[in-house]
């Protein structure tokens, strides 16, 4: 199997956002159906799932990962949360669904055959730092599943994830946008798929004392959470400046009809349709930026 990339000078960056990725999954499938294959992909949290689905070039899995998956009885909810399994049952979602007869079959052979560079960002709890996993860290589909789970482990709502004896939480603690990774890897041009409407800025946590109390045994985690909005907003500011300079293209939802915690199938289905429709409409502008027209 031989796969090729046709965009080699631009980094593709996927933002997270939980179930808001139902909308951005429509953008992913627009890229895939148009045959736009980046040679560098970086994602955090739900953006990590979008990255993997993009690299396996699987349009069906892309949609199901943030829409149909909620129909599975094992998906999660408050009962699962109070049982200590997480509001989103991460072990099931990331580590039990990728098998051939499961809810989200993943073609690991296609993933391995894709020549693109991959970066998946997660917050390493013990060392209070962002770690960007690469394909060198992925020896099996189980490694891949666990790494995406590490990146997507929402604090409080999901139990921490361990990989190779290190504990991880959601990459959003480090800001949530992998622009830093792409820059460190030498890229000057960026195509960023965001999960908030243009102009959005994150607000500080309203009850910092509660957060500090919850993470009293790991105060650096609380501090990372409390400062994450500043890192995120600064990265957005940098991306917007790059866009003004013609070195970035920001793909932003026109509206965002769901929250990160949405579990209603109909709402997620409509969110996906909106993203897909917007992607198809805006595709010529994407192609122009990428030099494909």
CSV table of C-alpha atoms in Angstrom, one decimal:
chain,number,residue,atom,x,y,z
A,1,UNK,CA,0.0,0.0,0.0
A,2,UNK,CA,1.4,3.3,-1.1
A,3,UNK,CA,-0.1,6.6,0.2
A,4,UNK,CA,1.2,10.0,-0.8
A,5,UNK,CA,0.9,13.6,0.5
A,6,UNK,CA,0.3,16.6,-1.7
A,7,UNK,CA,0.6,19.4,0.8
A,8,UNK,CA,4.2,19.4,2.1
A,9,UNK,CA,4.8,23.1,3.1
A,10,UNK,CA,1.9,23.6,5.5
A,11,UNK,CA,1.2,22.1,8.9
A,12,UNK,CA,-2.4,20.9,9.5
A,13,UNK,CA,-3.4,21.6,13.1
A,14,UNK,CA,-6.6,20.3,14.7
A,15,UNK,CA,-8.0,21.9,17.9
A,16,UNK,CA,-9.9,19.8,20.4
A,17,UNK,CA,-13.2,20.7,22.0
A,18,UNK,CA,-14.9,17.4,23.0
A,19,UNK,CA,-18.1,16.9,21.1
A,20,UNK,CA,-17.6,20.2,19.3
A,21,UNK,CA,-15.5,18.0,17.0
A,22,UNK,CA,-18.7,16.8,15.5
A,23,UNK,CA,-18.7,20.0,13.6
A,24,UNK,CA,-15.0,19.9,12.7
A,25,UNK,CA,-15.3,16.3,11.6
A,26,UNK,CA,-17.3,17.8,8.7
A,27,UNK,CA,-14.2,19.8,7.8
A,28,UNK,CA,-12.0,16.6,8.0
A,29,UNK,CA,-14.2,14.8,5.6
A,30,UNK,CA,-14.3,17.8,3.2
A,31,UNK,CA,-10.4,17.6,3.1
A,32,UNK,CA,-10.5,13.9,2.5
A,33,UNK,CA,-13.1,13.9,-0.2
A,34,UNK,CA,-11.2,16.7,-2.0
A,35,UNK,CA,-8.0,14.6,-1.9
A,36,UNK,CA,-6.1,17.2,0.2
A,37,UNK,CA,-3.4,15.2,2.0
A,38,UNK,CA,-1.1,17.1,4.4
A,39,UNK,CA,2.3,15.7,5.1
A,40,UNK,CA,2.2,17.1,8.7
A,41,UNK,CA,-0.7,16.7,11.2
A,42,UNK,CA,-0.8,17.8,14.8
A,43,UNK,CA,-3.8,17.5,17.1
A,44,UNK,CA,-4.7,17.7,20.8
A,45,UNK,CA,-7.6,16.1,22.6
A,46,UNK,CA,-10.6,15.6,20.2
A,47,UNK,CA,-8.2,17.1,17.6
A,48,UNK,CA,-6.0,14.0,18.1
A,49,UNK,CA,-9.0,11.8,17.1
A,50,UNK,CA,-9.6,14.0,14.1
A,51,UNK,CA,-5.9,13.6,13.2
A,52,UNK,CA,-5.9,9.8,13.4
A,53,UNK,CA,-9.1,9.6,11.3
A,54,UNK,CA,-7.6,12.0,8.8
A,55,UNK,CA,-4.4,9.9,8.5
A,56,UNK,CA,-6.4,6.7,8.1
A,57,UNK,CA,-8.4,8.6,5.4
A,58,UNK,CA,-11.6,7.1,6.8
A,59,UNK,CA,-14.6,9.3,6.2
A,60,UNK,CA,-17.0,6.9,7.9
A,61,UNK,CA,-15.0,6.7,11.1
A,62,UNK,CA,-14.5,10.4,11.1
A,63,UNK,CA,-18.2,11.0,11.4
A,64,UNK,CA,-19.0,8.1,13.7
A,65,UNK,CA,-16.3,9.1,16.2
A,66,UNK,CA,-18.3,12.2,17.2
A,67,UNK,CA,-21.8,11.4,16.2
A,68,UNK,CA,-22.9,7.7,16.1
A,69,UNK,CA,-20.6,6.8,19.0
A,70,UNK,CA,-23.1,8.3,21.5
A,71,UNK,CA,-25.6,5.6,20.5
A,72,UNK,CA,-23.4,3.0,22.1
A,73,UNK,CA,-24.7,1.9,25.5
A,74,UNK,CA,-21.1,1.9,26.9
A,75,UNK,CA,-20.3,5.5,25.7
A,76,UNK,CA,-20.8,7.1,29.1
A,77,UNK,CA,-22.9,9.7,30.9
A,78,UNK,CA,-23.5,10.7,34.5
A,79,UNK,CA,-24.0,7.1,35.7
A,80,UNK,CA,-20.6,6.1,34.4
A,81,UNK,CA,-19.1,9.3,35.9
A,82,UNK,CA,-20.4,8.5,39.4
A,83,UNK,CA,-19.1,5.0,39.1
A,84,UNK,CA,-15.7,6.4,38.6
A,85,UNK,CA,-15.4,5.5,34.9
A,86,UNK,CA,-15.7,9.0,33.6
A,87,UNK,CA,-18.5,11.0,32.0
A,88,UNK,CA,-16.9,9.8,28.7
A,89,UNK,CA,-15.9,6.2,29.3
A,90,UNK,CA,-12.4,6.6,28.0
A,91,UNK,CA,-11.3,3.0,28.2
A,92,UNK,CA,-14.3,2.0,26.0
A,93,UNK,CA,-14.2,4.9,23.6
A,94,UNK,CA,-10.5,4.8,22.9
A,95,UNK,CA,-9.4,1.2,23.6
A,96,UNK,CA,-12.3,-1.0,22.9
A,97,UNK,CA,-13.9,0.5,19.7
A,98,UNK,CA,-11.0,0.2,17.2
A,99,UNK,CA,-11.2,-3.6,16.6
A,100,UNK,CA,-12.6,-4.9,13.3
A,101,UNK,CA,-16.1,-5.8,14.7
A,102,UNK,CA,-16.4,-2.9,17.2
A,103,UNK,CA,-18.1,0.5,16.9
A,104,UNK,CA,-15.1,2.4,15.3
A,105,UNK,CA,-12.9,0.0,13.4
A,106,UNK,CA,-9.5,1.5,12.7
A,107,UNK,CA,-7.2,0.4,9.8
A,108,UNK,CA,-3.8,0.5,11.5
A,109,UNK,CA,-2.1,-0.7,8.3
A,110,UNK,CA,-3.4,2.5,6.4
A,111,UNK,CA,-2.2,4.6,9.4
A,112,UNK,CA,1.3,3.1,9.2
A,113,UNK,CA,1.4,3.5,5.4
A,114,UNK,CA,0.5,7.2,5.5
A,115,UNK,CA,3.9,9.0,5.2
A,116,UNK,CA,2.7,12.1,7.1
A,117,UNK,CA,4.4,13.2,10.3
A,118,UNK,CA,2.1,13.1,13.4
A,119,UNK,CA,2.2,15.0,16.6
A,120,UNK,CA,-0.3,14.3,19.4
A,121,UNK,CA,-0.1,16.6,22.4
A,122,UNK,CA,-0.9,15.5,26.0
A,123,UNK,CA,-0.1,17.0,29.4
A,124,UNK,CA,2.4,14.9,31.4
A,125,UNK,CA,1.2,15.2,35.0
A,126,UNK,CA,4.4,14.1,36.8
A,127,UNK,CA,6.7,16.5,35.0
A,128,UNK,CA,4.2,19.4,34.5
A,129,UNK,CA,4.8,19.6,30.8
A,130,UNK,CA,3.4,19.1,27.4
A,131,UNK,CA,4.5,16.0,25.5
A,132,UNK,CA,4.1,15.6,21.8
A,133,UNK,CA,3.9,11.9,20.9
A,134,UNK,CA,5.2,10.9,17.4
A,135,UNK,CA,4.8,7.8,15.2
A,136,UNK,CA,8.0,6.5,16.9
A,137,UNK,CA,6.0,6.1,20.1
A,138,UNK,CA,3.4,4.0,18.3
A,139,UNK,CA,4.4,0.3,18.0
A,140,UNK,CA,0.8,-1.1,17.9
A,141,UNK,CA,-2.8,0.0,17.5
A,142,UNK,CA,-3.0,-0.3,21.3
A,143,UNK,CA,-0.3,2.3,21.7
A,144,UNK,CA,-2.1,4.6,19.2
A,145,UNK,CA,-5.4,4.2,21.1
A,146,UNK,CA,-3.8,4.9,24.5
A,147,UNK,CA,-1.9,7.9,23.2
A,148,UNK,CA,-5.1,9.5,21.8
A,149,UNK,CA,-6.7,8.7,25.1
A,150,UNK,CA,-3.9,10.5,27.0
A,151,UNK,CA,-4.4,13.6,24.9
A,152,UNK,CA,-8.2,13.5,25.5
A,153,UNK,CA,-8.4,12.8,29.2
A,154,UNK,CA,-10.5,15.7,30.5
A,155,UNK,CA,-9.6,16.6,34.1
A,156,UNK,CA,-12.3,15.9,36.6
A,157,UNK,CA,-14.7,14.4,34.0
A,158,UNK,CA,-12.3,11.4,33.2
A,159,UNK,CA,-9.8,9.5,35.3
A,160,UNK,CA,-6.1,10.2,34.4
A,161,UNK,CA,-4.5,7.9,31.8
A,162,UNK,CA,-1.3,6.0,32.2
A,163,UNK,CA,1.1,5.2,29.4
A,164,UNK,CA,4.5,3.7,29.8
A,165,UNK,CA,4.4,4.4,33.6
A,166,UNK,CA,3.6,8.1,33.1
A,167,UNK,CA,0.3,9.8,34.0
A,168,UNK,CA,-1.4,12.1,31.4
A,169,UNK,CA,-4.3,14.5,31.2
A,170,UNK,CA,-5.9,16.4,28.3
A,171,UNK,CA,-3.5,18.4,26.2
A,172,UNK,CA,-5.7,21.4,26.7
A,173,UNK,CA,-3.8,22.1,29.9
A,174,UNK,CA,-1.0,23.2,27.7
A,175,UNK,CA,-3.1,25.6,25.7
A,176,UNK,CA,-4.9,23.2,23.4
A,177,UNK,CA,-3.4,24.3,20.0
A,178,UNK,CA,-0.3,22.6,18.6
A,179,UNK,CA,1.1,25.6,16.9
A,180,UNK,CA,4.3,25.4,19.1
A,181,UNK,CA,4.9,21.8,17.9
A,182,UNK,CA,4.5,22.7,14.2
A,183,UNK,CA,6.8,25.7,14.7
A,184,UNK,CA,9.5,23.6,16.4
A,185,UNK,CA,9.3,21.2,13.5
A,186,UNK,CA,10.2,24.1,11.2
A,187,UNK,CA,6.9,25.0,9.6
A,188,UNK,CA,6.1,28.6,8.6
A,189,UNK,CA,2.7,28.1,7.1
A,190,UNK,CA,-0.3,26.7,8.9
A,191,UNK,CA,-3.9,25.4,8.2
A,192,UNK,CA,-5.6,25.4,11.6
A,193,UNK,CA,-9.0,23.7,12.1
A,194,UNK,CA,-10.6,25.4,15.1
A,195,UNK,CA,-13.7,24.4,17.0
A,196,UNK,CA,-14.9,27.9,18.1
A,197,UNK,CA,-16.3,30.7,16.0
A,198,UNK,CA,-13.9,33.4,14.8
A,199,UNK,CA,-13.0,35.9,17.5
A,200,UNK,CA,-13.6,33.5,20.4
A,201,UNK,CA,-11.5,33.9,23.6
A,202,UNK,CA,-11.5,31.7,26.6
A,203,UNK,CA,-12.4,33.2,30.0
A,204,UNK,CA,-10.6,32.4,33.3
A,205,UNK,CA,-12.1,29.7,35.6
A,206,UNK,CA,-14.7,31.3,37.7
A,207,UNK,CA,-14.1,29.3,40.9
A,208,UNK,CA,-10.3,28.8,41.1
A,209,UNK,CA,-10.5,27.9,44.8
A,210,UNK,CA,-12.6,24.8,44.0
A,211,UNK,CA,-10.2,23.8,41.3
A,212,UNK,CA,-7.2,24.1,43.7
A,213,UNK,CA,-9.1,22.1,46.3
A,214,UNK,CA,-9.9,19.3,43.9
A,215,UNK,CA,-6.2,19.1,42.8
A,216,UNK,CA,-4.7,19.7,46.2
A,217,UNK,CA,-2.4,16.7,45.8
A,218,UNK,CA,-1.1,18.0,42.5
A,219,UNK,CA,-1.2,21.8,42.7
A,220,UNK,CA,0.7,22.2,39.5
A,221,UNK,CA,-2.2,20.6,37.6
A,222,UNK,CA,-4.5,23.3,39.1
A,223,UNK,CA,-2.1,26.0,38.1
A,224,UNK,CA,-1.8,24.6,34.6
A,225,UNK,CA,-5.6,24.6,34.3
A,226,UNK,CA,-5.9,28.1,35.7
A,227,UNK,CA,-3.4,29.5,33.2
A,228,UNK,CA,-4.5,27.4,30.2
A,229,UNK,CA,-6.9,30.1,28.9
A,230,UNK,CA,-4.0,32.6,28.7
A,231,UNK,CA,-1.9,30.1,26.7
A,232,UNK,CA,-4.8,29.4,24.4
A,233,UNK,CA,-5.7,33.0,23.8
A,234,UNK,CA,-2.1,33.9,23.1
A,235,UNK,CA,-1.8,31.1,20.5
A,236,UNK,CA,-5.0,32.3,18.9
A,237,UNK,CA,-3.6,35.8,18.8
A,238,UNK,CA,-0.5,34.5,17.1
A,239,UNK,CA,-2.5,32.5,14.6
A,240,UNK,CA,-4.6,35.5,13.7
A,241,UNK,CA,-1.5,37.6,13.1
A,242,UNK,CA,-0.1,34.8,10.9
A,243,UNK,CA,-3.4,34.8,9.0
A,244,UNK,CA,-3.1,38.6,8.4
A,245,UNK,CA,0.4,37.9,7.1
A,246,UNK,CA,-0.9,35.3,4.7
A,247,UNK,CA,0.9,32.5,6.5
A,248,UNK,CA,-2.1,30.8,8.1
A,249,UNK,CA,-5.6,29.9,7.3
A,250,UNK,CA,-8.1,29.5,10.2
A,251,UNK,CA,-11.0,27.3,9.6
A,252,UNK,CA,-13.6,28.4,12.2
A,253,UNK,CA,-17.2,27.2,12.6
A,254,UNK,CA,-19.7,29.8,11.6
A,255,UNK,CA,-21.8,28.7,14.6
A,256,UNK,CA,-21.3,26.1,17.3
A,257,UNK,CA,-24.5,24.4,18.0
A,258,UNK,CA,-23.3,21.9,20.7
A,259,UNK,CA,-21.2,22.0,23.8
A,260,UNK,CA,-18.1,19.9,24.5
A,261,UNK,CA,-20.2,17.6,26.6
A,262,UNK,CA,-23.1,17.1,24.2
A,263,UNK,CA,-24.4,13.5,24.0
A,264,UNK,CA,-27.6,13.9,22.0
A,265,UNK,CA,-27.4,12.1,18.6
A,266,UNK,CA,-29.7,14.5,16.7
A,267,UNK,CA,-27.8,17.6,17.8
A,268,UNK,CA,-24.5,16.0,17.0
A,269,UNK,CA,-25.8,14.8,13.6
A,270,UNK,CA,-26.9,18.4,12.8
A,271,UNK,CA,-23.6,19.8,14.0
A,272,UNK,CA,-21.7,17.5,11.6
A,273,UNK,CA,-24.0,18.5,8.7
A,274,UNK,CA,-23.4,22.1,9.4
A,275,UNK,CA,-19.6,21.6,9.4
A,276,UNK,CA,-19.7,19.5,6.3
A,277,UNK,CA,-21.9,22.0,4.4
A,278,UNK,CA,-19.6,24.9,5.4
A,279,UNK,CA,-16.5,22.9,4.4
A,280,UNK,CA,-17.9,22.2,0.9
A,281,UNK,CA,-18.8,25.9,0.5
A,282,UNK,CA,-15.4,27.1,1.6
A,283,UNK,CA,-13.3,24.5,-0.1
A,284,UNK,CA,-12.3,26.7,-3.0
A,285,UNK,CA,-10.8,29.2,-0.5
A,286,UNK,CA,-8.9,26.4,1.2
A,287,UNK,CA,-7.6,25.2,-2.1
A,288,UNK,CA,-6.4,28.7,-3.1
A,289,UNK,CA,-4.5,29.1,0.2
A,290,UNK,CA,-2.9,25.7,-0.3
A,291,UNK,CA,-1.9,26.4,-3.9
A,292,UNK,CA,-4.2,23.8,-5.4
A,293,UNK,CA,-6.0,26.2,-7.7
